[in-house]
PDB file of C-alpha atoms in Angstrom:
ATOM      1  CA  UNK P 213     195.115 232.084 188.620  1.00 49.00           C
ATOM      2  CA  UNK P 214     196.592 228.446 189.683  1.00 49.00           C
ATOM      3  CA  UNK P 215     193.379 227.117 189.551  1.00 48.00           C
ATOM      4  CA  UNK P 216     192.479 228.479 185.979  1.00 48.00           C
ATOM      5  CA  UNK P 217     195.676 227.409 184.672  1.00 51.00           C
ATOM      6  CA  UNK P 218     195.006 224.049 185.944  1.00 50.00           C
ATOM      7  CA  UNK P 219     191.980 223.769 184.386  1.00 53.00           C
ATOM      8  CA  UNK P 220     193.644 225.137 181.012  1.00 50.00           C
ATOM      9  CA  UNK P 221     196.275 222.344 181.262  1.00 52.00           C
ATOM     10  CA  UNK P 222     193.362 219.429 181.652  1.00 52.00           C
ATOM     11  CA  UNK P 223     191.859 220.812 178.760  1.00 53.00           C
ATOM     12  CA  UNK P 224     194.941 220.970 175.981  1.00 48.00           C
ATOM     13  CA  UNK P 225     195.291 217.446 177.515  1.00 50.00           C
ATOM     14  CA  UNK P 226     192.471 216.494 176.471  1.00 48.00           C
ATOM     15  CA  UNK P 227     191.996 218.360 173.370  1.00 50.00           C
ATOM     16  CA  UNK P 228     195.651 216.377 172.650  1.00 50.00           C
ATOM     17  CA  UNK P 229     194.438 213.158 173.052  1.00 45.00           C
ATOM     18  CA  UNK P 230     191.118 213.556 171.100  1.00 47.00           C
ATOM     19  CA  UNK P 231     193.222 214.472 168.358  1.00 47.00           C
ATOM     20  CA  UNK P 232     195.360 211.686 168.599  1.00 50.00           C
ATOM     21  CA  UNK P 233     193.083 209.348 169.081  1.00 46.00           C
ATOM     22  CA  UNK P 234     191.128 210.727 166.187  1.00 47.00           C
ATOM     23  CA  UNK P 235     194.804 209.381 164.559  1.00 45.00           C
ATOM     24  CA  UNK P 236     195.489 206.361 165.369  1.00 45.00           C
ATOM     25  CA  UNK P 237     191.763 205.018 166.051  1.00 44.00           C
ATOM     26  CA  UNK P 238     190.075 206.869 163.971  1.00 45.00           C
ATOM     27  CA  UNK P 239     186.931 209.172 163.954  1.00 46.00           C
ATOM     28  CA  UNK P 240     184.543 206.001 163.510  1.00 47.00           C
ATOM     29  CA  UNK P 241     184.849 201.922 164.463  1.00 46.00           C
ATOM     30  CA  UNK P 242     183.448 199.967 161.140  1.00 48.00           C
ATOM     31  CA  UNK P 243     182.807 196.177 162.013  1.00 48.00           C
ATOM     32  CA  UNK P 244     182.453 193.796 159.479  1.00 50.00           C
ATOM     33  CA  UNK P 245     180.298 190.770 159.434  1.00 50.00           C
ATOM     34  CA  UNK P 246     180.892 187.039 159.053  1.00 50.00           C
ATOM     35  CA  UNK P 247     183.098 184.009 160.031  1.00 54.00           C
ATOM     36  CA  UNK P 248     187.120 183.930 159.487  1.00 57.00           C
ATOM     37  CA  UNK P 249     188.311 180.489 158.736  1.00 57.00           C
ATOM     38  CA  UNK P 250     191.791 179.469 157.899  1.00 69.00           C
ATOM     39  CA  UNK P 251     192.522 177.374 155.149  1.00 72.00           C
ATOM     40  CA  UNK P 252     193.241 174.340 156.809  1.00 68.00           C
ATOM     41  CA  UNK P 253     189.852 174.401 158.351  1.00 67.00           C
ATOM     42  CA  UNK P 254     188.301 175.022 155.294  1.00 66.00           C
ATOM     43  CA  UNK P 255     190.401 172.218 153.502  1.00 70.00           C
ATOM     44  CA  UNK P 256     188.918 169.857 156.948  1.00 73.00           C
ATOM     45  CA  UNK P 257     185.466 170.843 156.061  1.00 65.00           C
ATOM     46  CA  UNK P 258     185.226 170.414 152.716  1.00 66.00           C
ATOM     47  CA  UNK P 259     186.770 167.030 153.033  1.00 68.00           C
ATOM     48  CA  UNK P 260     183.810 166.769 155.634  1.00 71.00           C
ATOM     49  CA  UNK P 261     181.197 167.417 153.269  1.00 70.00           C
ATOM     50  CA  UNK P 262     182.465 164.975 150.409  1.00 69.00           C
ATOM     51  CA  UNK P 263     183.167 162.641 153.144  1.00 76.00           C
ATOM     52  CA  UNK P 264     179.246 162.893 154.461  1.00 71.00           C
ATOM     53  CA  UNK P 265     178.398 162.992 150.633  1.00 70.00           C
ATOM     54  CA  UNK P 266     179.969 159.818 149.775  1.00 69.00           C
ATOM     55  CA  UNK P 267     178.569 158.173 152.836  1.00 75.00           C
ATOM     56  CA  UNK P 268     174.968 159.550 151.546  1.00 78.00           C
ATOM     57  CA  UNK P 269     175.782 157.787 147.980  1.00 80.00           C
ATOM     58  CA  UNK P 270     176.848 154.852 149.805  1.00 76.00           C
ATOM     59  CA  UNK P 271     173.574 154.334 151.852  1.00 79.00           C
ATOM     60  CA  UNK P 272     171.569 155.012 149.085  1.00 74.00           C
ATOM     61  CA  UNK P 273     173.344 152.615 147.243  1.00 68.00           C
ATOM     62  CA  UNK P 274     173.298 149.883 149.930  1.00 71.00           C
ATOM     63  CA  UNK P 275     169.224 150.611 150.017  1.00 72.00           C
ATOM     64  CA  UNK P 276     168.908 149.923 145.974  1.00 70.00           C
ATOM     65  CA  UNK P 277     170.627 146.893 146.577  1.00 71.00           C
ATOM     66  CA  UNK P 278     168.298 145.881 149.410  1.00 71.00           C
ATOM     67  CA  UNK P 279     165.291 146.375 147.055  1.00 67.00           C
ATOM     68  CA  UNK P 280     166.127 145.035 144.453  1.00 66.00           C
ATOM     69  CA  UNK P 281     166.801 141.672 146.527  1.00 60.00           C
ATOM     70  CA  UNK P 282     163.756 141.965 148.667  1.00 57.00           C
ATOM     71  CA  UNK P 283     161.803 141.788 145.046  1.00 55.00           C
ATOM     72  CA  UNK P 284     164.116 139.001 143.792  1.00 52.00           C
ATOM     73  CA  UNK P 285     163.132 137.634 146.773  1.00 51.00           C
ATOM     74  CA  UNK P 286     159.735 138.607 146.662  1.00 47.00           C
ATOM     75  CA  UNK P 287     159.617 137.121 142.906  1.00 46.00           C
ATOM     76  CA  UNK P 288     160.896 133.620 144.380  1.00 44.00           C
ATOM     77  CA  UNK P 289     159.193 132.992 146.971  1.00 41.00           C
ATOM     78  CA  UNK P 290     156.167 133.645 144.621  1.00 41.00           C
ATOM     79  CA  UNK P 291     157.431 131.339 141.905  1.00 46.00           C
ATOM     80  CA  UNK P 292     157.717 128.668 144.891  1.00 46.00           C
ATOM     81  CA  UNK P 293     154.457 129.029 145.834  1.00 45.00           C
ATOM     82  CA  UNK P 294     153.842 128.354 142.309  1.00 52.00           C
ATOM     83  CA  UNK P 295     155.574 125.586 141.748  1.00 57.00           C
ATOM     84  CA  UNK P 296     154.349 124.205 144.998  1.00 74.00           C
ATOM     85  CA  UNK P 297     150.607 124.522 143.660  1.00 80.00           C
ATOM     86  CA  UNK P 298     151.762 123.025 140.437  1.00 81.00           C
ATOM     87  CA  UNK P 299     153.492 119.895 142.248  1.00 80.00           C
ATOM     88  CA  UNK P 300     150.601 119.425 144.540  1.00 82.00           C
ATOM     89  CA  UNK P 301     148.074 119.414 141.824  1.00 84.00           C
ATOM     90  CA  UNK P 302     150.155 116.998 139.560  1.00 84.00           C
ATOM     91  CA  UNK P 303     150.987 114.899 141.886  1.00 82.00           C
ATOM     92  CA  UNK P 304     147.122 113.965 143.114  1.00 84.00           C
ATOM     93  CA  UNK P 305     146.250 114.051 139.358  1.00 83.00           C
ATOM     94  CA  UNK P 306     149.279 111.142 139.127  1.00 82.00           C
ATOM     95  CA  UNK P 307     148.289 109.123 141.926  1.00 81.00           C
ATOM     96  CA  UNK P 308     144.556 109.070 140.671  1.00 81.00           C
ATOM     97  CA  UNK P 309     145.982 108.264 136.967  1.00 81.00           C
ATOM     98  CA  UNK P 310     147.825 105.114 138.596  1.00 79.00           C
ATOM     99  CA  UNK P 311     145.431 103.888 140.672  1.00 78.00           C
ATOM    100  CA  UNK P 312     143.064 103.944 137.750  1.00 79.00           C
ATOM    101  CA  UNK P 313     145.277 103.040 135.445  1.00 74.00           C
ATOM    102  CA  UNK P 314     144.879 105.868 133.368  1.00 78.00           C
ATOM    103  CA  UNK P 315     148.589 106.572 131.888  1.00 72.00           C
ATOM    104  CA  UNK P 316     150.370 109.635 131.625  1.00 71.00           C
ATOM    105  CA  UNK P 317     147.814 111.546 128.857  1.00 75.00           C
ATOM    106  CA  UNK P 318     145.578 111.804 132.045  1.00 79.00           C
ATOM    107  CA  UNK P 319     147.349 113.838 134.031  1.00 82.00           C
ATOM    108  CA  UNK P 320     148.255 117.699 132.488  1.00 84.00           C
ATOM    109  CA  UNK P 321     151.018 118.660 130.446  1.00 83.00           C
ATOM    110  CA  UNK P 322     152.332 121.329 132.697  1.00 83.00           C
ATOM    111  CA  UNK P 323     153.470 118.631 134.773  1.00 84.00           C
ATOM    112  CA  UNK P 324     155.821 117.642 132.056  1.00 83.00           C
ATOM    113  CA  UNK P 325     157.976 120.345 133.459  1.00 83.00           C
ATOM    114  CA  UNK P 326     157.475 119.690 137.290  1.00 84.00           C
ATOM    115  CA  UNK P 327     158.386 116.415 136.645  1.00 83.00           C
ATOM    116  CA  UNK P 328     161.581 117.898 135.256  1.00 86.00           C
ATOM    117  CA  UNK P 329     161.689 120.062 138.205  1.00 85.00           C
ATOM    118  CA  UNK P 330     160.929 117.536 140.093  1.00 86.00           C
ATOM    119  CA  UNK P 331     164.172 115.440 139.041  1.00 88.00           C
ATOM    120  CA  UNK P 332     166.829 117.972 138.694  1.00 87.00           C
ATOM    121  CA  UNK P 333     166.150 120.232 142.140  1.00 86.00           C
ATOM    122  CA  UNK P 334     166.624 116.770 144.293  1.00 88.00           C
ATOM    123  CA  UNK P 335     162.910 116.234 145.264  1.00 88.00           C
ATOM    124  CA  UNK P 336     162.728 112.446 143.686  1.00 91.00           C
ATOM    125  CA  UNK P 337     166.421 111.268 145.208  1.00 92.00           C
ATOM    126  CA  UNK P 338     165.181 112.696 148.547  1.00 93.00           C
ATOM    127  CA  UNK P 339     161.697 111.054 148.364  1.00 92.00           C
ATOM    128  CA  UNK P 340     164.269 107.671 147.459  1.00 94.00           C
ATOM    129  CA  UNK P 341     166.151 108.176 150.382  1.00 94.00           C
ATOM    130  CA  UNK P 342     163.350 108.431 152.561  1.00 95.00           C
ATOM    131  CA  UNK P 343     161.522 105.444 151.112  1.00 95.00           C
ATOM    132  CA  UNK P 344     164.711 103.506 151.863  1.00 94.00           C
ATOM    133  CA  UNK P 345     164.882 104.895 155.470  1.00 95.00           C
ATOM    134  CA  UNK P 346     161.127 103.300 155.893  1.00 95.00           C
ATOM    135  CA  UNK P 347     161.878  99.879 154.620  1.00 95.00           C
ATOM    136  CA  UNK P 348     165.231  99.570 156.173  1.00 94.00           C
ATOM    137  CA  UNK P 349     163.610 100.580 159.622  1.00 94.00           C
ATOM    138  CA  UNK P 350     160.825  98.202 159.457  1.00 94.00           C
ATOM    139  CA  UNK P 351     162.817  95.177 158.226  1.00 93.00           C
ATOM    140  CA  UNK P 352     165.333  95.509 160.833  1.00 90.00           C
ATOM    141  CA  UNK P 353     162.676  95.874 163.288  1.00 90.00           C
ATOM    142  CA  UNK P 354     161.454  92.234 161.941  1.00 87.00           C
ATOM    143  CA  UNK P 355     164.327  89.958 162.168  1.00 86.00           C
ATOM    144  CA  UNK P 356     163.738  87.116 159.672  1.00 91.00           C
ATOM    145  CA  UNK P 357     163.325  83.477 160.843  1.00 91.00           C
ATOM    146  CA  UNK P 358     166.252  80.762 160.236  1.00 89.00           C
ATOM    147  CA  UNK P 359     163.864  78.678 158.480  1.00 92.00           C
ATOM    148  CA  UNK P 360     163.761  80.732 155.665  1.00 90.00           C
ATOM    149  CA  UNK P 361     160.399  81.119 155.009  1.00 95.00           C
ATOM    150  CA  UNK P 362     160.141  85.002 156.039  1.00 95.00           C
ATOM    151  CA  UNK P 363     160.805  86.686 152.411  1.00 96.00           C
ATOM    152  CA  UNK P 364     160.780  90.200 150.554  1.00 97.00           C
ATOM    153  CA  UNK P 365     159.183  90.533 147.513  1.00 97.00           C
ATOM    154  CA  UNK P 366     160.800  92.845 145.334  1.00 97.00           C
ATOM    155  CA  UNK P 367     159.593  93.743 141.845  1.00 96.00           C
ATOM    156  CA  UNK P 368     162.871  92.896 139.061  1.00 96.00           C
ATOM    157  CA  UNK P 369     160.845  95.221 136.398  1.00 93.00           C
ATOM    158  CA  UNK P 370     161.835  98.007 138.818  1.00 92.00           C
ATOM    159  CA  UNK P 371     165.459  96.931 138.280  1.00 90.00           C
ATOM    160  CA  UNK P 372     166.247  96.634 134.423  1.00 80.00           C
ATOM    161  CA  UNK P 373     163.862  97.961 131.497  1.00 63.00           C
ATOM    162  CA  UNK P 374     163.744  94.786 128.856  1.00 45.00           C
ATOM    163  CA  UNK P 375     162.052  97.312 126.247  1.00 43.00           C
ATOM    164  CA  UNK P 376     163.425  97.635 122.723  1.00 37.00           C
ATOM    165  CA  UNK P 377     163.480 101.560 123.485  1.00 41.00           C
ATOM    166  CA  UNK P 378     165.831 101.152 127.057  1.00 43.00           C
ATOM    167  CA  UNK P 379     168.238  98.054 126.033  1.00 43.00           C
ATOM    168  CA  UNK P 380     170.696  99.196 128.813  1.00 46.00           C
ATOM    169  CA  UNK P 381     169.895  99.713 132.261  1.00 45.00           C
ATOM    170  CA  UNK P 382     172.206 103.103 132.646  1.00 46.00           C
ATOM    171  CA  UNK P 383     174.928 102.082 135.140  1.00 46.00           C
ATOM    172  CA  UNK P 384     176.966 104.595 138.078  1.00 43.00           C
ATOM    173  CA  UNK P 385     179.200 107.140 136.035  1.00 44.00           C
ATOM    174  CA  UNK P 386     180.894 110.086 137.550  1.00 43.00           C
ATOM    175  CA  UNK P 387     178.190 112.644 136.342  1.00 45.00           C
ATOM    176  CA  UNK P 388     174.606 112.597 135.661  1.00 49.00           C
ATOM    177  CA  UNK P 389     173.056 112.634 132.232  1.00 56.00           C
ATOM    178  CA  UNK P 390     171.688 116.260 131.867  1.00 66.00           C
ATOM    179  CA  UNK P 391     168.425 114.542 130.721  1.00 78.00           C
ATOM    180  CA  UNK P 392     166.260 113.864 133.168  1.00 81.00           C
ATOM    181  CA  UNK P 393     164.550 110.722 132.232  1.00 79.00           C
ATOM    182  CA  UNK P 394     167.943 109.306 132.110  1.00 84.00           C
ATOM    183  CA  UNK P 395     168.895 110.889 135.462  1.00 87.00           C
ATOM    184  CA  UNK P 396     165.642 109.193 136.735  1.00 87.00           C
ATOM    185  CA  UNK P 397     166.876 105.784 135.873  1.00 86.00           C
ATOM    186  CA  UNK P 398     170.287 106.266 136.990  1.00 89.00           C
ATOM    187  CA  UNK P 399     168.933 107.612 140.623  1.00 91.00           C
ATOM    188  CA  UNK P 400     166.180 104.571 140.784  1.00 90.00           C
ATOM    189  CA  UNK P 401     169.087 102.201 139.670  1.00 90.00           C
ATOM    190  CA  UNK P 402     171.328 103.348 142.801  1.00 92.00           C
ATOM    191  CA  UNK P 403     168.095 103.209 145.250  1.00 94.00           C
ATOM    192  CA  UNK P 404     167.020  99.853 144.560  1.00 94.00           C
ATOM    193  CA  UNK P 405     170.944  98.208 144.573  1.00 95.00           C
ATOM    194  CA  UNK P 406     171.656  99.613 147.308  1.00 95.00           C
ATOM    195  CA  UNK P 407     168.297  98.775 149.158  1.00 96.00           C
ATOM    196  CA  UNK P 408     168.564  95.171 147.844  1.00 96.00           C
ATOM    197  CA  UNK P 409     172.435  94.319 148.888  1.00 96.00           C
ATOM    198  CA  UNK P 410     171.626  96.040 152.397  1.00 95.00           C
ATOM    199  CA  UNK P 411     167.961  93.593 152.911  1.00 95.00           C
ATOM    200  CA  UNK P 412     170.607  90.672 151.117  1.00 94.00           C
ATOM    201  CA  UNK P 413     172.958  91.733 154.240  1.00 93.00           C
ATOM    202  CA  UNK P 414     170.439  91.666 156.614  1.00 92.00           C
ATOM    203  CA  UNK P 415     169.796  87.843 155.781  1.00 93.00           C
ATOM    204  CA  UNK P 416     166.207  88.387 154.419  1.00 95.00           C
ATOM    205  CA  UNK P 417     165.797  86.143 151.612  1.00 96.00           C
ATOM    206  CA  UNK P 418     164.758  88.183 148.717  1.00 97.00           C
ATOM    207  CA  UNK P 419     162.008  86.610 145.979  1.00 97.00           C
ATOM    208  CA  UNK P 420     161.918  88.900 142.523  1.00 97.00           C
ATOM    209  CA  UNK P 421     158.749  88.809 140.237  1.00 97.00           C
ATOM    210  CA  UNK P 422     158.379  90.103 136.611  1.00 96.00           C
ATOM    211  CA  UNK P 423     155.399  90.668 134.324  1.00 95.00           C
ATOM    212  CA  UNK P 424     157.549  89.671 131.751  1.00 95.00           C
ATOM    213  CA  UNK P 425     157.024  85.913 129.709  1.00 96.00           C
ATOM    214  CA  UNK P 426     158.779  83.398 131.191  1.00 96.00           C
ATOM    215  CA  UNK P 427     160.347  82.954 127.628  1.00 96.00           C
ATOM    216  CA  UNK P 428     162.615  86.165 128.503  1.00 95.00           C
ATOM    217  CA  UNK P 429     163.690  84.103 131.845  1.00 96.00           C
ATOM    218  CA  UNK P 430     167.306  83.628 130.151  1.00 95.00           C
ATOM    219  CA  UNK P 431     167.865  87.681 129.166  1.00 94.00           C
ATOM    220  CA  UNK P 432     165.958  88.443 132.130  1.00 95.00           C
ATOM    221  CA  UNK P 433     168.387  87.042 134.861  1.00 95.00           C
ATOM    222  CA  UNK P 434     171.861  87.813 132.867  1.00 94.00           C
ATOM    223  CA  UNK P 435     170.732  91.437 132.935  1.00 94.00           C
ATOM    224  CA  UNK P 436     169.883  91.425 136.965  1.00 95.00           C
ATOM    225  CA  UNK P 437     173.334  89.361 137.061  1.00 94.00           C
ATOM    226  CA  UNK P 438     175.056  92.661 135.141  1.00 93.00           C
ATOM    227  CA  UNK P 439     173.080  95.276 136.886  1.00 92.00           C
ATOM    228  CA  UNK P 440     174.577  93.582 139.831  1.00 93.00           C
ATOM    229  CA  UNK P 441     171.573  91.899 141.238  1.00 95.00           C
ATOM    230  CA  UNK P 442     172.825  88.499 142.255  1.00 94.00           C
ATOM    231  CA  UNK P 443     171.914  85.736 145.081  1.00 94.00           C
ATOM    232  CA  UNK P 444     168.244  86.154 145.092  1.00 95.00           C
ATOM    233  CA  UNK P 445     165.973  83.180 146.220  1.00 95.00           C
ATOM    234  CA  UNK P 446     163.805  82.669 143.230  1.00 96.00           C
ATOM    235  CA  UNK P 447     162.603  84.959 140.245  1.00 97.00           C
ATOM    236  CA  UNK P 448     158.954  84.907 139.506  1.00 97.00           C
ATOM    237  CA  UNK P 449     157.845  85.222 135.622  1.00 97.00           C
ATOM    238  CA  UNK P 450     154.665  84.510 133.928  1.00 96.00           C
ATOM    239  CA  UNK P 451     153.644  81.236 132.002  1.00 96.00           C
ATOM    240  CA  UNK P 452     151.133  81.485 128.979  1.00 94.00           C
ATOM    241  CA  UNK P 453     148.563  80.964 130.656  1.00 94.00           C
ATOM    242  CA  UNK P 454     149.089  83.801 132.780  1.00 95.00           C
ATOM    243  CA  UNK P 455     149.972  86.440 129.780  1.00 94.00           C
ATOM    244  CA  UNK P 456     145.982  87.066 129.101  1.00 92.00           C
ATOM    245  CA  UNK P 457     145.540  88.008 133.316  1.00 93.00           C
ATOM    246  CA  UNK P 458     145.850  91.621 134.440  1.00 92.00           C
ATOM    247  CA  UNK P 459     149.312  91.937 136.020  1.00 92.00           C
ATOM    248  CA  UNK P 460     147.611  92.558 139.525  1.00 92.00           C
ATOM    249  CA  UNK P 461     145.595  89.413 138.972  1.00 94.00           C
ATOM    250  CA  UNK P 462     149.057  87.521 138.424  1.00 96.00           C
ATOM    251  CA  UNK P 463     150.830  89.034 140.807  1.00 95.00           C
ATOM    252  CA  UNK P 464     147.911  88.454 143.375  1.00 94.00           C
ATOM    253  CA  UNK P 465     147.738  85.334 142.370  1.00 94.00           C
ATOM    254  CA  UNK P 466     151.749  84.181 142.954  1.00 95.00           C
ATOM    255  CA  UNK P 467     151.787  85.683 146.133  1.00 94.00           C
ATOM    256  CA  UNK P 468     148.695  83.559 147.610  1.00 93.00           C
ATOM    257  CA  UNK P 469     150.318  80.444 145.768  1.00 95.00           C
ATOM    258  CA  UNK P 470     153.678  81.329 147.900  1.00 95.00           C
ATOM    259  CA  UNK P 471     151.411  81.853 150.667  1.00 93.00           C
ATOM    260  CA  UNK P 472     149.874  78.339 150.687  1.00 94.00           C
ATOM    261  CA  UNK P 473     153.162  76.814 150.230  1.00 95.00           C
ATOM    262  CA  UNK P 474     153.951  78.329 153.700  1.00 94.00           C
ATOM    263  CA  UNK P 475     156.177  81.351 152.936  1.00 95.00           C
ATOM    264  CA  UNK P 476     155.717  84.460 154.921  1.00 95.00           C
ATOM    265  CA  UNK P 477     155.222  87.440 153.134  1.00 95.00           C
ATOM    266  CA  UNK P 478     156.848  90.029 155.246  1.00 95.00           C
ATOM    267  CA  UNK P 479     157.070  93.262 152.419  1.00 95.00           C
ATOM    268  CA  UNK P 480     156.504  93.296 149.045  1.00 96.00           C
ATOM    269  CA  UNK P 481     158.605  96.623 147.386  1.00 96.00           C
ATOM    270  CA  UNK P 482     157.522  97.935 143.806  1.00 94.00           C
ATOM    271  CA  UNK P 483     157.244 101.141 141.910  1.00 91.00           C
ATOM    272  CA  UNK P 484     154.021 100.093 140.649  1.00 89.00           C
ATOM    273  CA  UNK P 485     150.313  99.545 142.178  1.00 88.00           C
ATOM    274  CA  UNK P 486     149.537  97.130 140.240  1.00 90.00           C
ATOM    275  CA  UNK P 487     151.867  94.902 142.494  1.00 91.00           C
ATOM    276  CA  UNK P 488     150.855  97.028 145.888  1.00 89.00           C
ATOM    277  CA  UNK P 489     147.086  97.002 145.588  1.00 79.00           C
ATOM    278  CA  UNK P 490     146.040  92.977 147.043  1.00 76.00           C
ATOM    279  CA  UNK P 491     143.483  93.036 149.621  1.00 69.00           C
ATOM    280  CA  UNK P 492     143.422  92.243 152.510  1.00 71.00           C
ATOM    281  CA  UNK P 493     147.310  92.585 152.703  1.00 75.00           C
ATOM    282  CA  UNK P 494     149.636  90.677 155.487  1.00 80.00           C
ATOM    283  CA  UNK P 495     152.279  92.585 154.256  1.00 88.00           C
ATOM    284  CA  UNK P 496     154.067  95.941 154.837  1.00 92.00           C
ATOM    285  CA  UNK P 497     153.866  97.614 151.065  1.00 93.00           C
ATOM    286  CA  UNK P 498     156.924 100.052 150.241  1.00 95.00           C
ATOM    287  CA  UNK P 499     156.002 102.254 147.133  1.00 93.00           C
ATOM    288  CA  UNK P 500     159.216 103.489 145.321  1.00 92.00           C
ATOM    289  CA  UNK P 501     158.570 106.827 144.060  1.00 89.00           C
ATOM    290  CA  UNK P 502     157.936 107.392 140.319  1.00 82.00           C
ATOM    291  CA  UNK P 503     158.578 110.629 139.016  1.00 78.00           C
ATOM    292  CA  UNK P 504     155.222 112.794 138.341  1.00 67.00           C
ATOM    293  CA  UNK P 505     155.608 112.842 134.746  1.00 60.00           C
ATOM    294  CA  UNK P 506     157.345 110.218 132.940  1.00 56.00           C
ATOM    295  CA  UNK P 507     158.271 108.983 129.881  1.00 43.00           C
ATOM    296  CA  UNK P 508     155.162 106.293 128.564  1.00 37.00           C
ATOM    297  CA  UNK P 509     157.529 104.297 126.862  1.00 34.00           C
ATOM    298  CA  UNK P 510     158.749 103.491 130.096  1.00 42.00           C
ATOM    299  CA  UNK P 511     155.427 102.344 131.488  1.00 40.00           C
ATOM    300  CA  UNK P 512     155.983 104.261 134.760  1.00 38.00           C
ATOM    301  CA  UNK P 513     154.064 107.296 134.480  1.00 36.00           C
ATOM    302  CA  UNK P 514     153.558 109.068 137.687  1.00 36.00           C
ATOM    303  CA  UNK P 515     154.664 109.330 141.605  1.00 39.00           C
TER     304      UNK P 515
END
């Protein structure tokens, strides 16, 4: 009888707690699916994703950019190669006009502009520069003799233009004429002062020749005097007789007269080949560079 009501007991006790736990539990357990986030986690990964967006934009961006200087790039370093071409071509075309003697019509009109080029991008003062490097090396290299019979030859038409077109010789201002034939002039004025007051300062005694008339010996000299060409040891011009010659027949000519009268020829410095071109030479021969295209009027065509 103990042992039943024992039993008994265990089972109200547990027919007590099924009930209550069918209560507070519940007859079924639901889960639901999914992530909880707070909103402070949500805020930090939103601001995540606009951050990561706006670093996206930003890349993509940055990579636009790139392209579009890689083809600006692209597009200059093809319009050099161009221009390189051009130059190259013009400038044999020049030198085989001059040493002919065949003028500027000979050589093509698109080199009208890379002689512009040319001028304005700093090709012609550098090619000045080093020109003056070359004769300044060599001269000093040759000390002159105290006698005075070791000279330089340097052409005066090179220095001041005696045309009725170019009645000034353009003189050192604080900018430089946007026109490039002007800007030319101006640039070949500075060269050739400066390399004759530095060959004056080395004690070489300097000897100027013109193919101008000896007629325009007067106007000739006060405009080297004004253009600030002064102390020279003579200035060469042509008599009559000489007007009918080729100017590399007179200026061949002069130079073996001064060469029988016992002066050494030690360089003879001109823009032009008429004044370069004597055979067989005992001198060093310093060409000053022309521009590739150049005015006619001027009667300096080409490099």
């Amino acid at each position: 009888m103990a042992a039943y009501d024992h039993q008994m007991e265990r089972e109200i006790s547990a027919q007590s707690l099924t009930s209550r736990g069918g209560s507070e539990i519940g007859g079924h357990y639901t889960v639901e699916t999914g992530i909880y986030m707070s909103s402070f986690a949500a805020a930090i990964f939103v601001a995540s994703l606009a951050t990561v967006g706006v670093l996206l934009i930003t890349i993509l961006f940055a990579l636009t950019i790139m392209l579009r200087d890689c083809q600006s790039k692209s597009a200059g370093i093809v319009e050099l190669w161009k221009y390189s071409d051009d130059y190259i071509q013009c400038k044999i075309s020049a030198l085989h006009a001059e040493l002919n003697s065949l003028g500027a019509k000979s050589v093509p009109h698109f080199c009208k502009h890379v002689g512009v080029q040319y001028i304005k991008k700093g090709q012609y003062m550098r090619d000045l520069n080093i020109t003056a490097t070359l004769v300044e090396d060599y001269l000093n290299s040759a000390k002159p003799l105290t006698d005075g019979l070791d000279v330089v030859l340097m052409d005066a038409d090179d220095f001041i233009l005696l045309d009725s077109h170019h009645d000034n010789l353009p003189q050192p201002r604080g900018s430089i004429s946007s026109d490039p034939t002007e800007e030319a002039e101006f640039l070949k004025h500075v060269f050739s002062l400066q390399l004759y007051m530095k060959l004056h300062e080395g004690g070489w005694p300097l000897i100027l020749f013109s193919r101008k008339s000896e007629k325009l010996r007067k106007i000739t000299e006060e405009r080297l005097i004004s253009a600030g060409y002064v102390n020279w040891s003579s200035l060469i011009m042509r008599l009559d007789d000489e007007m009918l010659m080729s100017t590399s027949t007179y200026i061949s000519g002069r130079r073996k007269l001064m060469e029988r009268q016992h002066f050494r020829i030690k360089a003879v410095i001109s823009s032009q080949m008429d004044a370069l071109s004597d055979q067989p030479m005992s001198y060093r021969a310093f060409k000053i560079p022309n521009p590739v295209y150049f005015n006619t009027l001027h009667h300096t065509e080409i490099i």
